[in-house]
Amino acid sequence: MREASRRLPSLPWRELAPVVGYANRLECRPGETFGPRCISDYQLLYVAEGKGEVTVQETARQCEAGDLFFYGPGVPHRIRADRRDPFVLYGVHYLWQGPLPEPGRPPQITIRQLGAAEKLPYRDNRFLIGEDMTGDSLLLDGHRRVPPKRFEPFFARLAEAWPSQRAATPLLLRSLLTELLVELHASAAGGDGEGDGPLVQRLAERLRRHAAERYDRDWLSVWTSYHPDYISRLFRSRMRQTPYAYFMSCKLELAREALAHTGEPLAAMAERLRFSSVHAFTRWFVRQTGMPPGRFRRASRTI
């Protein structure tokens, strides 16, 4: 696998050869909970119906139909269905590359349940399909909203095909998952046909690219030509958080990445991320993660 940027795992489209290890549709019981846990492969988790909460690392989201989650090996996550309106979920476990398995003998999946107090080293939960961060690439980064009418059929076909023992089933599963990923790319690039979705996605991508800077509300109108109040409401309806909250989550991602993988001094990091002082940076980081930056750095480097 190649890296489009430092420590960001990536794979060119031409080398994409996914191997589906498991795909199913699950009607959750009221309040049913999975995890906290981590898995040995990659998973796409799609909410088809109902409500509940999905937590990926420290980020918890209240979600409903159309929410799509992505996480990879060693990334802790928890799924909890609502007690009154529980989830209907589709889950697809897979690897990005590999030889097709024998029919009825899919790749082995390991699911490890985590103890209540168990903390795993932070992992960058992103994966890039493509050569670089351009419009020809697809960045999977934990969560996104997708049009249900457009994407649920892909998951339904995967879940329907997986139990088959036919010789062509592994190839069919590979083609269905590849088609799903291509469709996600088309949707993110602006071809979802659902009005304002591409606008919100483009705004989210620009906020992520500018996350090391100090937040400027005027960006919202400059980048979209809409009034900031309108685009904020639109963004929140699609992304389940305000543009500012999303921007700060991206800034937190930058801080975690630097703490986990560099020796950059805290004072320099605070200045680079536009905090008024290292003390302000430390207070903010503790509020977001529950631990000081120094302790997070040490925990991230534990084998």
PDB file of C-alpha atoms in Angstrom:
ATOM      1  CA  MET A   1       0.000   0.000   0.000  1.00  0.00           C
ATOM      2  CA  ARG A   2       1.103   3.537  -0.701  1.00  0.00           C
ATOM      3  CA  GLU A   3       0.801   6.722   1.331  1.00  0.00           C
ATOM      4  CA  ALA A   4      -0.788   9.829  -0.178  1.00  0.00           C
ATOM      5  CA  SER A   5       0.478  11.829   2.771  1.00  0.00           C
ATOM      6  CA  ARG A   6       2.469  11.021   5.892  1.00  0.00           C
ATOM      7  CA  ARG A   7       1.103   7.925   7.618  1.00  0.00           C
ATOM      8  CA  LEU A   8      -2.166   7.976   5.685  1.00  0.00           C
ATOM      9  CA  PRO A   9      -2.670   4.474   4.250  1.00  0.00           C
ATOM     10  CA  SER A  10      -3.811   4.472   0.635  1.00  0.00           C
ATOM     11  CA  LEU A  11      -4.310   2.283  -2.384  1.00  0.00           C
ATOM     12  CA  PRO A  12      -4.565   3.285  -6.079  1.00  0.00           C
ATOM     13  CA  TRP A  13      -7.870   2.470  -7.716  1.00  0.00           C
ATOM     14  CA  ARG A  14      -6.153   0.113 -10.152  1.00  0.00           C
ATOM     15  CA  GLU A  15      -4.835  -2.001  -7.255  1.00  0.00           C
ATOM     16  CA  LEU A  16      -8.170  -2.246  -5.452  1.00  0.00           C
ATOM     17  CA  ALA A  17      -9.137  -5.928  -5.092  1.00  0.00           C
ATOM     18  CA  PRO A  18     -11.360  -6.206  -1.996  1.00  0.00           C
ATOM     19  CA  VAL A  19     -12.078  -9.542  -0.350  1.00  0.00           C
ATOM     20  CA  VAL A  20     -15.376  -9.701   1.538  1.00  0.00           C
ATOM     21  CA  GLY A  21     -15.174 -11.774   4.700  1.00  0.00           C
ATOM     22  CA  TYR A  22     -18.744 -11.307   5.917  1.00  0.00           C
ATOM     23  CA  ALA A  23     -21.880  -9.351   4.999  1.00  0.00           C
ATOM     24  CA  ASN A  24     -25.233  -9.393   6.761  1.00  0.00           C
ATOM     25  CA  ARG A  25     -28.413  -7.549   7.663  1.00  0.00           C
ATOM     26  CA  LEU A  26     -29.247  -7.424  11.374  1.00  0.00           C
ATOM     27  CA  GLU A  27     -32.459  -6.329  13.089  1.00  0.00           C
ATOM     28  CA  CYS A  28     -31.218  -5.284  16.525  1.00  0.00           C
ATOM     29  CA  ARG A  29     -33.148  -5.937  19.707  1.00  0.00           C
ATOM     30  CA  PRO A  30     -34.169  -2.887  21.789  1.00  0.00           C
ATOM     31  CA  GLY A  31     -31.085  -1.550  23.543  1.00  0.00           C
ATOM     32  CA  GLU A  32     -28.819  -4.243  22.063  1.00  0.00           C
ATOM     33  CA  THR A  33     -25.153  -3.309  22.350  1.00  0.00           C
ATOM     34  CA  PHE A  34     -22.035  -4.546  20.554  1.00  0.00           C
ATOM     35  CA  GLY A  35     -18.685  -3.674  22.088  1.00  0.00           C
ATOM     36  CA  PRO A  36     -16.667  -1.815  22.905  1.00  0.00           C
ATOM     37  CA  ARG A  37     -14.624  -4.015  20.623  1.00  0.00           C
ATOM     38  CA  CYS A  38     -12.077  -3.991  17.807  1.00  0.00           C
ATOM     39  CA  ILE A  39     -11.743  -6.148  14.694  1.00  0.00           C
ATOM     40  CA  SER A  40      -8.926  -7.585  12.625  1.00  0.00           C
ATOM     41  CA  ASP A  41     -10.151  -6.337   9.245  1.00  0.00           C
ATOM     42  CA  TYR A  42     -12.144  -3.376   7.880  1.00  0.00           C
ATOM     43  CA  GLN A  43     -15.861  -2.774   8.187  1.00  0.00           C
ATOM     44  CA  LEU A  44     -18.526  -0.621   6.603  1.00  0.00           C
ATOM     45  CA  LEU A  45     -21.536  -0.284   8.921  1.00  0.00           C
ATOM     46  CA  TYR A  46     -24.690   1.144   7.350  1.00  0.00           C
ATOM     47  CA  VAL A  47     -27.810   2.224   9.274  1.00  0.00           C
ATOM     48  CA  ALA A  48     -30.878   1.219   7.253  1.00  0.00           C
ATOM     49  CA  GLU A  49     -33.609   1.897   9.822  1.00  0.00           C
ATOM     50  CA  GLY A  50     -34.084   2.881  13.425  1.00  0.00           C
ATOM     51  CA  LYS A  51     -31.940   4.918  15.768  1.00  0.00           C
ATOM     52  CA  GLY A  52     -29.103   4.505  18.204  1.00  0.00           C
ATOM     53  CA  GLU A  53     -25.540   5.502  18.977  1.00  0.00           C
ATOM     54  CA  VAL A  54     -22.310   4.476  17.274  1.00  0.00           C
ATOM     55  CA  THR A  55     -18.988   5.333  18.909  1.00  0.00           C
ATOM     56  CA  VAL A  56     -15.751   5.135  16.926  1.00  0.00           C
ATOM     57  CA  GLN A  57     -12.748   5.756  19.179  1.00  0.00           C
ATOM     58  CA  GLU A  58     -13.848   8.700  21.363  1.00  0.00           C
ATOM     59  CA  THR A  59     -16.454  10.091  18.955  1.00  0.00           C
ATOM     60  CA  ALA A  60     -20.078   9.118  19.675  1.00  0.00           C
ATOM     61  CA  ARG A  61     -22.857   9.943  17.207  1.00  0.00           C
ATOM     62  CA  GLN A  62     -26.605   9.673  17.461  1.00  0.00           C
ATOM     63  CA  CYS A  63     -27.578   8.256  14.112  1.00  0.00           C
ATOM     64  CA  GLU A  64     -30.412   7.061  11.917  1.00  0.00           C
ATOM     65  CA  ALA A  65     -31.055   5.806   8.383  1.00  0.00           C
ATOM     66  CA  GLY A  66     -28.361   6.971   5.960  1.00  0.00           C
ATOM     67  CA  ASP A  67     -25.452   7.052   8.406  1.00  0.00           C
ATOM     68  CA  LEU A  68     -22.418   5.118   7.173  1.00  0.00           C
ATOM     69  CA  PHE A  69     -19.448   4.251   9.405  1.00  0.00           C
ATOM     70  CA  PHE A  70     -15.976   3.008   8.519  1.00  0.00           C
ATOM     71  CA  TYR A  71     -13.294   1.608  10.812  1.00  0.00           C
ATOM     72  CA  GLY A  72     -10.251  -0.568  10.433  1.00  0.00           C
ATOM     73  CA  PRO A  73      -8.104  -3.006  12.427  1.00  0.00           C
ATOM     74  CA  GLY A  74      -7.570  -2.126  16.064  1.00  0.00           C
ATOM     75  CA  VAL A  75      -9.973   0.850  16.055  1.00  0.00           C
ATOM     76  CA  PRO A  76     -12.252   0.579  19.118  1.00  0.00           C
ATOM     77  CA  HIS A  77     -15.964   1.018  18.446  1.00  0.00           C
ATOM     78  CA  ARG A  78     -19.326   0.403  20.085  1.00  0.00           C
ATOM     79  CA  ILE A  79     -22.812   0.049  18.603  1.00  0.00           C
ATOM     80  CA  ARG A  80     -25.897   0.598  20.771  1.00  0.00           C
ATOM     81  CA  ALA A  81     -29.456   0.373  19.459  1.00  0.00           C
ATOM     82  CA  ASP A  82     -32.211   2.641  20.694  1.00  0.00           C
ATOM     83  CA  ARG A  83     -34.661   1.031  23.132  1.00  0.00           C
ATOM     84  CA  ARG A  84     -37.775   2.330  21.394  1.00  0.00           C
ATOM     85  CA  ASP A  85     -36.681   2.356  17.764  1.00  0.00           C
ATOM     86  CA  PRO A  86     -33.761  -0.082  17.440  1.00  0.00           C
ATOM     87  CA  PHE A  87     -31.381  -0.247  14.502  1.00  0.00           C
ATOM     88  CA  VAL A  88     -31.622  -2.274  11.354  1.00  0.00           C
ATOM     89  CA  LEU A  89     -27.979  -2.525  10.272  1.00  0.00           C
ATOM     90  CA  TYR A  90     -25.953  -3.787   7.352  1.00  0.00           C
ATOM     91  CA  GLY A  91     -22.358  -4.782   8.070  1.00  0.00           C
ATOM     92  CA  VAL A  92     -19.636  -5.650   5.573  1.00  0.00           C
ATOM     93  CA  HIS A  93     -16.262  -6.999   6.751  1.00  0.00           C
ATOM     94  CA  TYR A  94     -13.489  -6.981   4.161  1.00  0.00           C
ATOM     95  CA  LEU A  95      -9.809  -6.618   3.268  1.00  0.00           C
ATOM     96  CA  TRP A  96      -8.611  -4.157   0.644  1.00  0.00           C
ATOM     97  CA  GLN A  97      -6.573  -6.724  -1.295  1.00  0.00           C
ATOM     98  CA  GLY A  98      -6.045 -10.444  -1.451  1.00  0.00           C
ATOM     99  CA  PRO A  99      -6.703 -13.618  -3.401  1.00  0.00           C
ATOM    100  CA  LEU A 100     -10.308 -14.717  -3.666  1.00  0.00           C
ATOM    101  CA  PRO A 101     -11.106 -17.437  -1.103  1.00  0.00           C
ATOM    102  CA  GLU A 102     -12.685 -20.780  -1.791  1.00  0.00           C
ATOM    103  CA  PRO A 103     -16.507 -20.607  -1.757  1.00  0.00           C
ATOM    104  CA  GLY A 104     -17.784 -21.127   1.771  1.00  0.00           C
ATOM    105  CA  ARG A 105     -14.338 -20.435   3.267  1.00  0.00           C
ATOM    106  CA  PRO A 106     -14.143 -16.640   3.749  1.00  0.00           C
ATOM    107  CA  PRO A 107     -11.185 -14.915   5.437  1.00  0.00           C
ATOM    108  CA  GLN A 108     -11.033 -15.393   9.189  1.00  0.00           C
ATOM    109  CA  ILE A 109     -12.423 -12.448  11.180  1.00  0.00           C
ATOM    110  CA  THR A 110     -11.257 -11.781  14.717  1.00  0.00           C
ATOM    111  CA  ILE A 111     -13.498  -9.665  16.968  1.00  0.00           C
ATOM    112  CA  ARG A 112     -11.973  -8.767  20.324  1.00  0.00           C
ATOM    113  CA  GLN A 113     -14.175  -7.452  23.108  1.00  0.00           C
ATOM    114  CA  LEU A 114     -12.569  -4.673  25.157  1.00  0.00           C
ATOM    115  CA  GLY A 115     -12.773  -4.309  28.909  1.00  0.00           C
ATOM    116  CA  ALA A 116     -14.616  -1.314  30.322  1.00  0.00           C
ATOM    117  CA  ALA A 117     -11.369   0.373  31.380  1.00  0.00           C
ATOM    118  CA  GLU A 118      -9.209  -0.903  28.520  1.00  0.00           C
ATOM    119  CA  LYS A 119      -7.601   1.819  26.409  1.00  0.00           C
ATOM    120  CA  LEU A 120      -5.984   1.136  23.048  1.00  0.00           C
ATOM    121  CA  PRO A 121      -3.331   3.337  21.400  1.00  0.00           C
ATOM    122  CA  TYR A 122      -4.916   5.907  19.110  1.00  0.00           C
ATOM    123  CA  ARG A 123      -5.098   4.952  15.415  1.00  0.00           C
ATOM    124  CA  ASP A 124      -5.681   7.234  12.461  1.00  0.00           C
ATOM    125  CA  ASN A 125      -8.994   5.860  11.200  1.00  0.00           C
ATOM    126  CA  ARG A 126      -8.701   7.017   7.588  1.00  0.00           C
ATOM    127  CA  PHE A 127      -8.049   5.299   4.289  1.00  0.00           C
ATOM    128  CA  LEU A 128      -7.525   6.873   0.871  1.00  0.00           C
ATOM    129  CA  ILE A 129      -8.402   5.157  -2.402  1.00  0.00           C
ATOM    130  CA  GLY A 130      -6.548   6.987  -5.161  1.00  0.00           C
ATOM    131  CA  GLU A 131      -3.173   8.524  -5.847  1.00  0.00           C
ATOM    132  CA  ASP A 132      -3.530  11.707  -3.754  1.00  0.00           C
ATOM    133  CA  MET A 133      -6.056  14.027  -2.096  1.00  0.00           C
ATOM    134  CA  THR A 134      -7.737  15.110  -5.312  1.00  0.00           C
ATOM    135  CA  GLY A 135     -11.198  14.815  -6.797  1.00  0.00           C
ATOM    136  CA  ASP A 136     -10.179  11.440  -8.254  1.00  0.00           C
ATOM    137  CA  SER A 137      -9.742   9.949  -4.784  1.00  0.00           C
ATOM    138  CA  LEU A 138     -12.103   8.632  -2.113  1.00  0.00           C
ATOM    139  CA  LEU A 139     -11.257   9.348   1.523  1.00  0.00           C
ATOM    140  CA  LEU A 140     -12.961   7.148   4.104  1.00  0.00           C
ATOM    141  CA  ASP A 141     -12.665   8.862   7.471  1.00  0.00           C
ATOM    142  CA  GLY A 142     -15.016   7.309   9.988  1.00  0.00           C
ATOM    143  CA  HIS A 143     -18.474   8.650   9.171  1.00  0.00           C
ATOM    144  CA  ARG A 144     -20.556  10.184   6.426  1.00  0.00           C
ATOM    145  CA  ARG A 145     -24.186  10.623   5.462  1.00  0.00           C
ATOM    146  CA  VAL A 146     -25.317   8.960   2.241  1.00  0.00           C
ATOM    147  CA  PRO A 147     -28.658   8.981   0.366  1.00  0.00           C
ATOM    148  CA  PRO A 148     -30.503   5.843   1.583  1.00  0.00           C
ATOM    149  CA  LYS A 149     -32.371   5.187  -1.659  1.00  0.00           C
ATOM    150  CA  ARG A 150     -29.100   5.200  -3.535  1.00  0.00           C
ATOM    151  CA  PHE A 151     -26.892   3.161  -1.205  1.00  0.00           C
ATOM    152  CA  GLU A 152     -29.053   0.684   0.702  1.00  0.00           C
ATOM    153  CA  PRO A 153     -29.468  -1.553  -2.387  1.00  0.00           C
ATOM    154  CA  PHE A 154     -25.695  -2.102  -2.523  1.00  0.00           C
ATOM    155  CA  PHE A 155     -25.630  -3.358   1.074  1.00  0.00           C
ATOM    156  CA  ALA A 156     -28.745  -5.461   0.545  1.00  0.00           C
ATOM    157  CA  ARG A 157     -27.163  -7.193  -2.457  1.00  0.00           C
ATOM    158  CA  LEU A 158     -23.959  -7.879  -0.506  1.00  0.00           C
ATOM    159  CA  ALA A 159     -25.902  -9.368   2.425  1.00  0.00           C
ATOM    160  CA  GLU A 160     -28.025 -11.462   0.074  1.00  0.00           C
ATOM    161  CA  ALA A 161     -25.027 -12.806  -1.857  1.00  0.00           C
ATOM    162  CA  TRP A 162     -22.698 -13.627   1.039  1.00  0.00           C
ATOM    163  CA  PRO A 163     -24.290 -16.911   2.274  1.00  0.00           C
ATOM    164  CA  SER A 164     -24.153 -18.498  -1.180  1.00  0.00           C
ATOM    165  CA  GLN A 165     -21.761 -21.420  -1.647  1.00  0.00           C
ATOM    166  CA  ARG A 166     -21.462 -20.997  -5.417  1.00  0.00           C
ATOM    167  CA  ALA A 167     -18.035 -20.882  -7.033  1.00  0.00           C
ATOM    168  CA  ALA A 168     -18.604 -17.364  -8.388  1.00  0.00           C
ATOM    169  CA  THR A 169     -19.770 -15.873  -5.048  1.00  0.00           C
ATOM    170  CA  PRO A 170     -16.390 -14.469  -3.879  1.00  0.00           C
ATOM    171  CA  LEU A 171     -15.980 -12.733  -7.255  1.00  0.00           C
ATOM    172  CA  LEU A 172     -19.537 -11.388  -7.074  1.00  0.00           C
ATOM    173  CA  LEU A 173     -18.899  -9.995  -3.584  1.00  0.00           C
ATOM    174  CA  ARG A 174     -15.701  -8.323  -4.786  1.00  0.00           C
ATOM    175  CA  SER A 175     -17.518  -6.691  -7.691  1.00  0.00           C
ATOM    176  CA  LEU A 176     -20.423  -5.502  -5.508  1.00  0.00           C
ATOM    177  CA  LEU A 177     -18.121  -3.914  -2.921  1.00  0.00           C
ATOM    178  CA  THR A 178     -16.004  -2.296  -5.656  1.00  0.00           C
ATOM    179  CA  GLU A 179     -19.154  -0.864  -7.227  1.00  0.00           C
ATOM    180  CA  LEU A 180     -20.228   0.483  -3.823  1.00  0.00           C
ATOM    181  CA  LEU A 181     -16.868   2.228  -3.334  1.00  0.00           C
ATOM    182  CA  VAL A 182     -17.013   3.746  -6.814  1.00  0.00           C
ATOM    183  CA  GLU A 183     -20.526   5.000  -6.049  1.00  0.00           C
ATOM    184  CA  LEU A 184     -19.300   6.575  -2.802  1.00  0.00           C
ATOM    185  CA  HIS A 185     -16.627   8.359  -4.799  1.00  0.00           C
ATOM    186  CA  ALA A 186     -19.185   9.636  -7.304  1.00  0.00           C
ATOM    187  CA  SER A 187     -21.422  10.852  -4.486  1.00  0.00           C
ATOM    188  CA  ALA A 188     -18.599  12.695  -2.712  1.00  0.00           C
ATOM    189  CA  ALA A 189     -17.535  14.277  -6.004  1.00  0.00           C
ATOM    190  CA  GLY A 190     -20.968  15.785  -6.494  1.00  0.00           C
ATOM    191  CA  GLY A 191     -22.965  13.223  -8.402  1.00  0.00           C
ATOM    192  CA  ASP A 192     -25.476  12.054  -5.822  1.00  0.00           C
ATOM    193  CA  GLY A 193     -28.376  13.908  -7.392  1.00  0.00           C
ATOM    194  CA  GLU A 194     -29.732  14.940  -3.998  1.00  0.00           C
ATOM    195  CA  GLY A 195     -29.322  18.680  -4.159  1.00  0.00           C
ATOM    196  CA  ASP A 196     -27.172  20.028  -1.370  1.00  0.00           C
ATOM    197  CA  GLY A 197     -25.196  16.879  -0.435  1.00  0.00           C
ATOM    198  CA  PRO A 198     -22.149  17.651  -2.619  1.00  0.00           C
ATOM    199  CA  LEU A 199     -22.084  21.251  -1.336  1.00  0.00           C
ATOM    200  CA  VAL A 200     -21.884  20.085   2.271  1.00  0.00           C
ATOM    201  CA  GLN A 201     -19.257  17.472   1.395  1.00  0.00           C
ATOM    202  CA  ARG A 202     -17.077  20.072  -0.343  1.00  0.00           C
ATOM    203  CA  LEU A 203     -17.406  22.403   2.638  1.00  0.00           C
ATOM    204  CA  ALA A 204     -16.423  19.592   5.020  1.00  0.00           C
ATOM    205  CA  GLU A 205     -13.353  18.812   2.912  1.00  0.00           C
ATOM    206  CA  ARG A 206     -12.254  22.469   2.920  1.00  0.00           C
ATOM    207  CA  LEU A 207     -12.746  22.744   6.675  1.00  0.00           C
ATOM    208  CA  ARG A 208     -10.561  19.657   7.097  1.00  0.00           C
ATOM    209  CA  ARG A 209      -7.833  21.111   4.867  1.00  0.00           C
ATOM    210  CA  HIS A 210      -7.770  24.339   6.923  1.00  0.00           C
ATOM    211  CA  ALA A 211      -7.997  22.644  10.333  1.00  0.00           C
ATOM    212  CA  ALA A 212      -4.552  23.872  11.440  1.00  0.00           C
ATOM    213  CA  GLU A 213      -5.728  27.479  11.118  1.00  0.00           C
ATOM    214  CA  ARG A 214      -7.930  29.593  13.392  1.00  0.00           C
ATOM    215  CA  TYR A 215     -11.628  29.135  12.572  1.00  0.00           C
ATOM    216  CA  ASP A 216     -13.185  31.950  10.523  1.00  0.00           C
ATOM    217  CA  ARG A 217     -16.976  31.963  10.150  1.00  0.00           C
ATOM    218  CA  ASP A 218     -16.651  34.060   6.992  1.00  0.00           C
ATOM    219  CA  TRP A 219     -15.268  30.967   5.239  1.00  0.00           C
ATOM    220  CA  LEU A 220     -18.808  29.610   5.079  1.00  0.00           C
ATOM    221  CA  SER A 221     -20.042  32.385   2.797  1.00  0.00           C
ATOM    222  CA  VAL A 222     -16.790  32.798   0.873  1.00  0.00           C
ATOM    223  CA  TRP A 223     -16.589  29.102   0.006  1.00  0.00           C
ATOM    224  CA  THR A 224     -20.299  28.537  -0.747  1.00  0.00           C
ATOM    225  CA  SER A 225     -21.798  31.950  -1.683  1.00  0.00           C
ATOM    226  CA  TYR A 226     -24.548  31.362   0.911  1.00  0.00           C
ATOM    227  CA  HIS A 227     -25.279  33.223   4.133  1.00  0.00           C
ATOM    228  CA  PRO A 228     -23.354  31.632   7.045  1.00  0.00           C
ATOM    229  CA  ASP A 229     -26.559  30.985   9.009  1.00  0.00           C
ATOM    230  CA  TYR A 230     -28.133  29.088   6.118  1.00  0.00           C
ATOM    231  CA  ILE A 231     -25.091  26.978   5.301  1.00  0.00           C
ATOM    232  CA  SER A 232     -24.598  26.216   9.021  1.00  0.00           C
ATOM    233  CA  ARG A 233     -28.144  24.854   9.299  1.00  0.00           C
ATOM    234  CA  LEU A 234     -27.692  22.866   6.106  1.00  0.00           C
ATOM    235  CA  PHE A 235     -24.350  21.468   7.287  1.00  0.00           C
ATOM    236  CA  ARG A 236     -25.795  20.484  10.652  1.00  0.00           C
ATOM    237  CA  SER A 237     -28.785  18.719   9.081  1.00  0.00           C
ATOM    238  CA  ARG A 238     -26.437  16.631   6.929  1.00  0.00           C
ATOM    239  CA  MET A 239     -23.468  16.083   9.226  1.00  0.00           C
ATOM    240  CA  ARG A 240     -25.178  16.035  12.635  1.00  0.00           C
ATOM    241  CA  GLN A 241     -22.846  18.742  13.927  1.00  0.00           C
ATOM    242  CA  THR A 242     -22.095  22.394  13.257  1.00  0.00           C
ATOM    243  CA  PRO A 243     -19.322  23.474  10.877  1.00  0.00           C
ATOM    244  CA  TYR A 244     -17.349  24.741  13.880  1.00  0.00           C
ATOM    245  CA  ALA A 245     -17.713  21.448  15.772  1.00  0.00           C
ATOM    246  CA  TYR A 246     -16.615  19.531  12.665  1.00  0.00           C
ATOM    247  CA  PHE A 247     -13.657  21.901  12.179  1.00  0.00           C
ATOM    248  CA  MET A 248     -12.527  21.400  15.782  1.00  0.00           C
ATOM    249  CA  SER A 249     -12.840  17.618  15.449  1.00  0.00           C
ATOM    250  CA  CYS A 250     -10.484  17.867  12.454  1.00  0.00           C
ATOM    251  CA  LYS A 251      -8.097  19.990  14.522  1.00  0.00           C
ATOM    252  CA  LEU A 252      -8.213  17.345  17.239  1.00  0.00           C
ATOM    253  CA  GLU A 253      -7.348  14.730  14.607  1.00  0.00           C
ATOM    254  CA  LEU A 254      -4.255  16.765  13.657  1.00  0.00           C
ATOM    255  CA  ALA A 255      -3.207  17.027  17.293  1.00  0.00           C
ATOM    256  CA  ARG A 256      -3.630  13.307  17.907  1.00  0.00           C
ATOM    257  CA  GLU A 257      -1.728  12.465  14.739  1.00  0.00           C
ATOM    258  CA  ALA A 258       1.199  14.677  15.756  1.00  0.00           C
ATOM    259  CA  LEU A 259       1.249  13.362  19.317  1.00  0.00           C
ATOM    260  CA  ALA A 260       1.111   9.747  18.211  1.00  0.00           C
ATOM    261  CA  HIS A 261       3.670   9.917  15.414  1.00  0.00           C
ATOM    262  CA  THR A 262       6.040  12.861  15.988  1.00  0.00           C
ATOM    263  CA  GLY A 263       8.165  14.322  18.740  1.00  0.00           C
ATOM    264  CA  GLU A 264       6.944  17.868  18.082  1.00  0.00           C
ATOM    265  CA  PRO A 265       7.107  19.900  21.317  1.00  0.00           C
ATOM    266  CA  LEU A 266       3.758  20.838  22.796  1.00  0.00           C
ATOM    267  CA  ALA A 267       4.512  24.560  22.608  1.00  0.00           C
ATOM    268  CA  ALA A 268       5.297  24.317  18.884  1.00  0.00           C
ATOM    269  CA  MET A 269       2.194  22.207  18.308  1.00  0.00           C
ATOM    270  CA  ALA A 270      -0.014  24.711  20.131  1.00  0.00           C
ATOM    271  CA  GLU A 271       1.389  27.535  18.013  1.00  0.00           C
ATOM    272  CA  ARG A 272       0.996  25.599  14.759  1.00  0.00           C
ATOM    273  CA  LEU A 273      -2.639  24.786  15.584  1.00  0.00           C
ATOM    274  CA  ARG A 274      -3.333  28.433  16.447  1.00  0.00           C
ATOM    275  CA  PHE A 275      -3.901  28.215  20.191  1.00  0.00           C
ATOM    276  CA  SER A 276      -3.095  31.261  22.293  1.00  0.00           C
ATOM    277  CA  SER A 277      -0.758  29.261  24.534  1.00  0.00           C
ATOM    278  CA  VAL A 278       0.366  25.749  25.333  1.00  0.00           C
ATOM    279  CA  HIS A 279      -1.844  25.933  28.452  1.00  0.00           C
ATOM    280  CA  ALA A 280      -4.921  26.725  26.338  1.00  0.00           C
ATOM    281  CA  PHE A 281      -4.048  23.828  24.036  1.00  0.00           C
ATOM    282  CA  THR A 282      -3.613  21.452  26.970  1.00  0.00           C
ATOM    283  CA  ARG A 283      -6.932  22.459  28.580  1.00  0.00           C
ATOM    284  CA  TRP A 284      -8.774  21.992  25.281  1.00  0.00           C
ATOM    285  CA  PHE A 285      -7.138  18.621  24.617  1.00  0.00           C
ATOM    286  CA  VAL A 286      -8.057  17.352  28.092  1.00  0.00           C
ATOM    287  CA  ARG A 287     -11.682  18.430  27.592  1.00  0.00           C
ATOM    288  CA  GLN A 288     -11.828  16.553  24.302  1.00  0.00           C
ATOM    289  CA  THR A 289     -10.026  13.329  25.233  1.00  0.00           C
ATOM    290  CA  GLY A 290     -10.003  13.094  29.019  1.00  0.00           C
ATOM    291  CA  MET A 291      -6.210  13.023  29.259  1.00  0.00           C
ATOM    292  CA  PRO A 292      -3.313  15.488  28.920  1.00  0.00           C
ATOM    293  CA  PRO A 293      -1.360  15.566  25.633  1.00  0.00           C
ATOM    294  CA  GLY A 294       1.759  14.093  27.241  1.00  0.00           C
ATOM    295  CA  ARG A 295      -0.099  11.078  28.593  1.00  0.00           C
ATOM    296  CA  PHE A 296      -1.844  10.594  25.236  1.00  0.00           C
ATOM    297  CA  ARG A 297       1.549  10.615  23.511  1.00  0.00           C
ATOM    298  CA  ARG A 298       2.946   7.989  25.867  1.00  0.00           C
ATOM    299  CA  ALA A 299      -0.156   5.782  25.531  1.00  0.00           C
ATOM    300  CA  SER A 300      -0.045   6.032  21.736  1.00  0.00           C
ATOM    301  CA  ARG A 301       3.506   4.734  21.691  1.00  0.00           C
ATOM    302  CA  THR A 302       2.794   1.686  23.860  1.00  0.00           C
ATOM    303  CA  ILE A 303       3.198  -1.581  21.990  1.00  0.00           C
TER     304      ILE A 303
END
